[in-house]
Amino acid sequence: MRTRTKVLVWFGGSLGAASLAIVALHLAPVRGLLGMSPLGRGGASAACPFGYGDPPAATVPRAARAIPSSPRPALGFVLDGSGPADVALWARAHGIPCTPQSRGSVIECENVPARLVPGELAATTLWFRFSGLALTSIQTVRRSADAARVASAFDASRQALGAAIGTPTVTGGTASAEALSRGALQQAVVEYHRPGYRAVVRATNLGDGFVLTESFAAI
Amino acid sequence: MQFSLRLTTTFGLIVLSGACGDDGDSKPDAATARGPGAVLECQSSGKNAFDTYGAAAFVAVNEEIFNLVGAEVTANGTTNLGDSFTKVGSGIPASTAHDAATFKGNLAAFLVFAYGGPAEITYTDGKTYAGEQDMPTAHTGLGITGSQYDYFIANIVVPALINKGVKHGAGTAADPNDVSSCFAPVVVDPSFKASIVGK
């Protein structure tokens, strides 16, 4: 009888301790330490193995579609290939502050150094969007008070795209410092439309400064 | 066309009511209030944007803004634009309580008023909307960032104006630029941006 009671106490205690441990493992701070968060050490691959973590909004798989073999430039990342863990490693390697948003389907990074993007203009904000664990698009916002710097970064981005995938599909405006400085909302744009891919680069005079926005998207 | 006719009627009524006498209150009422763009002259016409392009163009630009937002959200999600459009109708935060149709009518009324049109319009849905709007209240709780605002102006507002025929030439008499002369000053005004960002 005494042995049976000991076994029951031991079993109940173990069960309770295990339950507490499981609950604790799903608390955000602990998950961050263990890497269940998309920005944790293990990236998304370290998610709760039983599927009870916060499912990113985009865990619903994308509709099956062919991934084109032609190049789809995206600042060195691979559309439909890179995952949140890759972005986390990149951010950590370069000391870039990034935060997951929209339940993990987006990672927002700020103050991305100029050396990591075309042209000598740092990115104020950079958004990575995922469907499931696959990168589907990157958008950048790069700001400067100097029209020449934005014009130069526009050219660098255009040249990088042109070298990879050829001539743009759409062009508009003039991306020189002089043209952008003519007035507020003056804008130059290049768009590249390819099978499964679209890139859009805009240089815009926003009155209180100049901004370069870029979008590299799998479509 | 329906919008144009209704707007003309509404505008006529406003003018008439404004002519019926001053009640002594110095505060401008809806009939006399003018938006900040009322005094801006388009390079192509010497008149303000509403008088230059008319109601139909403002409807077209407003619709194009929503078309471009829809395309942007489909392609790139919501984070780069902020929650103004994606939380419409949810009521959380309170500034998103209006449904999509009301939101669209409100934006149209704001644009018309801001650029020199009447303070009140009847939109294509047959409902009447007021153009004078409290921007800080309308954006409270959305937490729109400076980058989101910049992205929205560059990728939604400017393309909407250009796509719908607002002149955007070299800025010469022969090739005028109305985007810069009579549309831009309102949206790049630091106080206007401050009324939206960070609320």
CSV table of N, CA and C in Angstrom, one decimal, chain A residues 101-102 106 108 124-125 127 129 137 139-141 143 182-187 200 202 204-208 211 213-215 217-219, chain B residues 72-80 145 147-148 150-151 153-155 157-159 161-162 168-170 177 179-180 183-184 187-188 193:
chain,number,residue,atom,x,y,z
A,101,GLN,N,6.5,40.4,-37.4
A,101,GLN,CA,5.2,41.1,-37.4
A,101,GLN,C,4.2,40.2,-38.1
A,102,SER,N,2.9,40.6,-37.9
A,102,SER,CA,1.9,39.9,-38.6
A,102,SER,C,2.0,38.4,-38.3
A,106,VAL,N,5.8,38.3,-41.5
A,106,VAL,CA,6.6,39.5,-42.0
A,106,VAL,C,7.7,39.7,-41.0
A,108,GLU,N,10.4,42.7,-40.1
A,108,GLU,CA,10.7,44.1,-40.4
A,108,GLU,C,12.1,44.4,-39.8
A,124,THR,N,16.2,52.5,-44.6
A,124,THR,CA,15.5,52.9,-43.4
A,124,THR,C,14.7,51.7,-42.8
A,125,THR,N,14.0,51.1,-43.7
A,125,THR,CA,13.2,50.0,-43.3
A,125,THR,C,13.2,48.9,-44.4
A,127,TRP,N,11.3,45.2,-45.4
A,127,TRP,CA,10.3,44.2,-45.0
A,127,TRP,C,10.5,42.9,-45.8
A,129,ARG,N,8.6,39.3,-46.5
A,129,ARG,CA,7.3,38.7,-46.3
A,129,ARG,C,7.4,37.2,-46.7
A,137,SER,N,8.4,38.1,-50.8
A,137,SER,CA,8.7,39.4,-51.3
A,137,SER,C,9.6,40.2,-50.3
A,139,GLN,N,10.5,44.4,-49.5
A,139,GLN,CA,10.3,45.8,-49.8
A,139,GLN,C,11.3,46.6,-49.0
A,140,THR,N,11.8,47.7,-49.7
A,140,THR,CA,12.7,48.6,-48.9
A,140,THR,C,12.2,50.0,-49.0
A,141,VAL,N,12.5,50.8,-48.0
A,141,VAL,CA,12.4,52.2,-48.0
A,141,VAL,C,13.7,52.8,-47.6
A,143,ARG,N,15.8,56.4,-47.4
A,143,ARG,CA,15.5,57.9,-47.4
A,143,ARG,C,16.8,58.7,-47.3
A,182,ARG,N,13.0,69.0,-59.0
A,182,ARG,CA,12.2,70.0,-59.6
A,182,ARG,C,10.9,70.3,-58.8
A,183,GLY,N,10.5,69.3,-58.1
A,183,GLY,CA,9.3,69.6,-57.3
A,183,GLY,C,8.9,68.4,-56.5
A,184,ALA,N,8.0,68.6,-55.5
A,184,ALA,CA,7.5,67.5,-54.7
A,184,ALA,C,6.7,66.5,-55.5
A,185,LEU,N,6.9,65.2,-55.2
A,185,LEU,CA,6.3,64.1,-55.8
A,185,LEU,C,6.8,63.8,-57.2
A,186,GLN,N,7.9,64.5,-57.6
A,186,GLN,CA,8.6,64.1,-58.8
A,186,GLN,C,9.1,62.7,-58.6
A,187,GLN,N,8.9,61.8,-59.6
A,187,GLN,CA,9.2,60.4,-59.4
A,187,GLN,C,9.8,59.8,-60.7
A,200,VAL,N,10.0,46.4,-58.7
A,200,VAL,CA,9.6,47.8,-58.9
A,200,VAL,C,10.6,48.7,-58.1
A,202,ARG,N,11.4,52.8,-57.3
A,202,ARG,CA,10.9,54.2,-57.5
A,202,ARG,C,11.8,55.1,-56.7
A,204,THR,N,11.5,59.0,-55.4
A,204,THR,CA,10.5,60.0,-55.2
A,204,THR,C,10.9,61.2,-54.3
A,205,ASN,N,10.5,62.4,-54.8
A,205,ASN,CA,10.8,63.6,-53.9
A,205,ASN,C,9.6,63.7,-53.0
A,206,LEU,N,9.8,63.6,-51.7
A,206,LEU,CA,8.7,63.6,-50.8
A,206,LEU,C,8.6,65.0,-50.0
A,207,GLY,N,9.2,66.0,-50.6
A,207,GLY,CA,9.2,67.3,-50.0
A,207,GLY,C,10.1,67.5,-48.9
A,208,ASP,N,10.1,66.7,-47.9
A,208,ASP,CA,11.0,66.8,-46.8
A,208,ASP,C,12.2,65.9,-46.9
A,211,VAL,N,13.1,59.6,-51.3
A,211,VAL,CA,13.0,58.3,-50.9
A,211,VAL,C,13.2,57.3,-52.1
A,213,THR,N,12.2,53.5,-53.0
A,213,THR,CA,11.4,52.3,-52.6
A,213,THR,C,11.7,51.2,-53.6
A,214,GLU,N,11.9,50.0,-53.1
A,214,GLU,CA,12.1,48.8,-54.0
A,214,GLU,C,11.2,47.7,-53.5
A,215,SER,N,10.7,47.0,-54.5
A,215,SER,CA,9.9,45.8,-54.2
A,215,SER,C,10.4,44.7,-55.1
A,217,ALA,N,9.4,40.8,-55.7
A,217,ALA,CA,8.3,39.9,-55.3
A,217,ALA,C,8.1,38.7,-56.2
A,218,ALA,N,7.9,37.5,-55.6
A,218,ALA,CA,7.5,36.4,-56.4
A,218,ALA,C,6.0,36.5,-56.6
A,219,ILE,N,5.6,36.2,-57.8
A,219,ILE,CA,4.1,36.4,-58.1
A,219,ILE,C,3.7,35.1,-58.8
B,72,GLU,N,-1.3,45.9,-54.0
B,72,GLU,CA,-0.2,45.9,-53.1
B,72,GLU,C,-0.4,44.9,-52.0
B,73,VAL,N,-1.5,44.9,-51.4
B,73,VAL,CA,-1.8,44.0,-50.3
B,73,VAL,C,-1.7,42.5,-50.9
B,74,THR,N,-2.3,42.3,-52.1
B,74,THR,CA,-2.2,40.9,-52.6
B,74,THR,C,-0.8,40.5,-52.9
B,75,ALA,N,0.0,41.4,-53.4
B,75,ALA,CA,1.4,41.0,-53.8
B,75,ALA,C,2.3,41.0,-52.6
B,76,ASN,N,2.2,42.0,-51.7
B,76,ASN,CA,3.2,42.2,-50.7
B,76,ASN,C,2.7,42.2,-49.2
B,77,GLY,N,1.4,42.0,-49.1
B,77,GLY,CA,0.9,41.9,-47.7
B,77,GLY,C,0.6,43.3,-47.2
B,78,THR,N,0.4,43.4,-45.9
B,78,THR,CA,-0.1,44.6,-45.3
B,78,THR,C,0.9,45.5,-44.6
B,79,THR,N,2.0,44.8,-44.2
B,79,THR,CA,2.9,45.5,-43.3
B,79,THR,C,3.5,46.8,-43.8
B,80,ASN,N,3.8,46.8,-45.1
B,80,ASN,CA,4.4,48.0,-45.7
B,80,ASN,C,3.5,49.2,-45.9
B,145,THR,N,3.9,54.1,-39.5
B,145,THR,CA,5.3,54.6,-39.3
B,145,THR,C,5.6,55.5,-40.5
B,147,SER,N,8.1,55.2,-42.5
B,147,SER,CA,8.4,54.4,-43.7
B,147,SER,C,7.1,53.9,-44.4
B,148,GLN,N,6.1,53.6,-43.6
B,148,GLN,CA,4.8,53.2,-44.2
B,148,GLN,C,4.2,54.3,-45.0
B,150,ASP,N,5.8,56.9,-46.3
B,150,ASP,CA,6.6,57.2,-47.5
B,150,ASP,C,6.3,56.2,-48.6
B,151,TYR,N,6.2,54.9,-48.2
B,151,TYR,CA,5.9,53.8,-49.1
B,151,TYR,C,4.5,54.1,-49.8
B,153,ILE,N,2.8,57.0,-50.1
B,153,ILE,CA,2.8,58.1,-51.1
B,153,ILE,C,3.5,57.7,-52.4
B,154,ALA,N,4.7,57.1,-52.2
B,154,ALA,CA,5.5,56.8,-53.4
B,154,ALA,C,4.8,55.7,-54.3
B,155,ASN,N,4.2,54.7,-53.7
B,155,ASN,CA,3.8,53.6,-54.5
B,155,ASN,C,2.2,53.5,-54.7
B,157,VAL,N,-0.1,56.8,-54.0
B,157,VAL,CA,-0.6,58.1,-54.3
B,157,VAL,C,-0.1,58.7,-55.6
B,158,VAL,N,1.2,58.7,-55.8
B,158,VAL,CA,1.8,59.2,-57.0
B,158,VAL,C,1.4,58.4,-58.2
B,159,PRO,N,1.4,57.0,-58.2
B,159,PRO,CA,0.9,56.3,-59.4
B,159,PRO,C,-0.6,56.5,-59.6
B,161,LEU,N,-2.3,59.3,-59.1
B,161,LEU,CA,-2.5,60.5,-59.8
B,161,LEU,C,-2.0,60.4,-61.3
B,162,ILE,N,-0.9,59.8,-61.5
B,162,ILE,CA,-0.3,59.7,-62.9
B,162,ILE,C,-1.2,58.8,-63.7
B,168,HIS,N,2.1,65.5,-65.4
B,168,HIS,CA,3.3,65.3,-64.6
B,168,HIS,C,4.5,65.5,-65.5
B,169,GLY,N,4.5,66.6,-66.3
B,169,GLY,CA,5.6,66.8,-67.2
B,169,GLY,C,6.8,67.4,-66.6
B,170,ALA,N,7.6,68.1,-67.4
B,170,ALA,CA,8.9,68.6,-67.0
B,170,ALA,C,8.8,69.9,-66.2
B,177,ASN,N,3.5,70.5,-64.9
B,177,ASN,CA,3.5,69.4,-63.9
B,177,ASN,C,2.5,69.8,-62.7
B,179,VAL,N,1.1,67.5,-60.8
B,179,VAL,CA,1.4,66.7,-59.6
B,179,VAL,C,2.2,67.5,-58.5
B,180,SER,N,3.2,68.1,-59.0
B,180,SER,CA,4.0,68.9,-58.1
B,180,SER,C,3.4,70.2,-57.7
B,183,PHE,N,-1.0,69.3,-56.4
B,183,PHE,CA,-1.4,68.1,-55.6
B,183,PHE,C,-0.4,67.8,-54.5
B,184,ALA,N,0.9,67.9,-54.8
B,184,ALA,CA,1.9,67.5,-53.8
B,184,ALA,C,1.9,68.3,-52.5
B,187,VAL,N,0.0,66.7,-49.4
B,187,VAL,CA,0.4,65.4,-48.8
B,187,VAL,C,1.9,65.5,-48.3
B,188,VAL,N,2.7,66.4,-48.8
B,188,VAL,CA,4.1,66.5,-48.2
B,188,VAL,C,4.2,67.5,-47.1
B,193,LYS,N,1.5,65.2,-42.6
B,193,LYS,CA,2.1,63.9,-42.3
B,193,LYS,C,2.1,63.6,-40.8
